[in-house]
Short mmCIF file of C-alpha atoms in Angstrom, two decimals:
data_model
loop_
_atom_site.label_atom_id
_atom_site.label_comp_id
_atom_site.label_asym_id
_atom_site.label_seq_id
_atom_site.Cartn_x
_atom_site.Cartn_y
_atom_site.Cartn_z
CA MET A 1 0.00 0.00 0.00
CA ILE A 2 1.22 3.49 -0.81
CA LYS A 3 0.31 6.22 1.63
CA VAL A 4 0.06 9.82 0.51
CA ILE A 5 1.05 12.17 3.30
CA ALA A 6 0.16 15.80 2.71
CA VAL A 7 1.47 18.92 4.39
CA LEU A 8 -1.58 21.12 4.77
CA CYS A 9 -1.58 24.76 5.81
CA SER A 10 -4.61 26.65 7.00
CA LEU A 11 -5.75 29.39 4.61
CA SER A 12 -6.78 31.56 7.58
CA SER A 13 -3.42 31.06 9.32
CA PRO A 14 -0.75 30.18 6.70
CA ALA A 15 1.92 29.45 9.32
CA ASN A 16 -0.31 26.78 10.85
CA CYS A 17 0.67 23.62 8.95
CA HIS A 18 0.35 19.95 9.75
CA GLU A 19 0.87 16.58 8.12
CA GLN A 20 -2.08 14.34 7.36
CA ILE A 21 -2.38 10.96 5.71
CA VAL A 22 -4.79 11.47 2.84
CA THR A 23 -4.85 7.88 1.65
CA THR A 24 -8.41 6.79 1.06
CA SER A 25 -10.08 4.04 -0.92
CA ASP A 26 -9.60 6.31 -3.96
CA PHE A 27 -5.86 5.74 -3.60
CA ALA A 28 -6.13 1.95 -3.39
CA GLU A 29 -4.69 1.37 -6.86
CA ILE A 30 -2.18 4.23 -6.91
CA SER A 31 1.34 3.47 -8.09
CA MET A 32 4.47 5.03 -6.65
CA GLN A 33 5.11 6.77 -9.98
CA SER A 34 1.60 8.24 -10.02
CA CYS A 35 1.98 9.39 -6.43
CA LEU A 36 5.31 11.09 -7.08
CA MET A 37 3.84 12.88 -10.09
CA GLY A 38 1.03 14.34 -7.97
CA ALA A 39 -1.71 11.76 -7.78
CA PRO A 40 -4.86 13.08 -9.44
CA GLN A 41 -6.79 11.71 -6.48
CA LEU A 42 -5.00 14.24 -4.28
CA ALA A 43 -6.60 17.12 -6.21
CA GLU A 44 -10.01 15.57 -5.66
CA TRP A 45 -9.27 15.12 -1.96
CA MET A 46 -8.26 18.79 -1.69
CA LYS A 47 -11.58 19.89 -3.20
CA GLN A 48 -13.24 18.36 -0.14
CA HIS A 49 -10.99 20.38 2.20
CA PRO A 50 -11.28 23.98 0.97
CA ALA A 51 -9.96 25.52 4.22
CA ASP A 52 -6.50 24.05 3.64
CA ARG A 53 -3.71 24.73 1.16
CA LEU A 54 -1.55 21.86 -0.03
CA ALA A 55 2.03 22.89 0.72
CA ALA A 56 3.71 19.55 -0.07
CA TRP A 57 3.17 15.81 -0.18
CA ARG A 58 5.19 12.65 -0.04
CA CYS A 59 4.61 9.01 -0.82
CA VAL A 60 5.34 6.27 1.68
CA ILE A 61 5.20 2.54 1.14
CA GLY A 62 3.69 0.75 4.10
CA LYS A 63 0.95 -1.42 5.48
CA PRO A 64 -2.48 0.03 6.36
CA ASP A 65 -1.75 -0.37 10.10
CA GLY A 66 0.98 2.28 9.89
CA ARG A 67 3.99 -0.03 9.96
CA GLY A 68 6.45 -0.30 7.09
CA VAL A 69 6.67 -3.28 4.81
#
């Protein structure tokens, strides 16, 4: 499983940023290459979170329980 971890910053307070795993069922078939290129699913996910700005993201290979492979 590939996890997409986004760095999100609040639009109302740009210095207030946090990391969040945005992996959902929409990302179930995502490849590492697709993730590194800016997974199209990430844009859809951001549409559902209009109060945040996407500052960065990274791709991590791991199991759904949070541990690495």
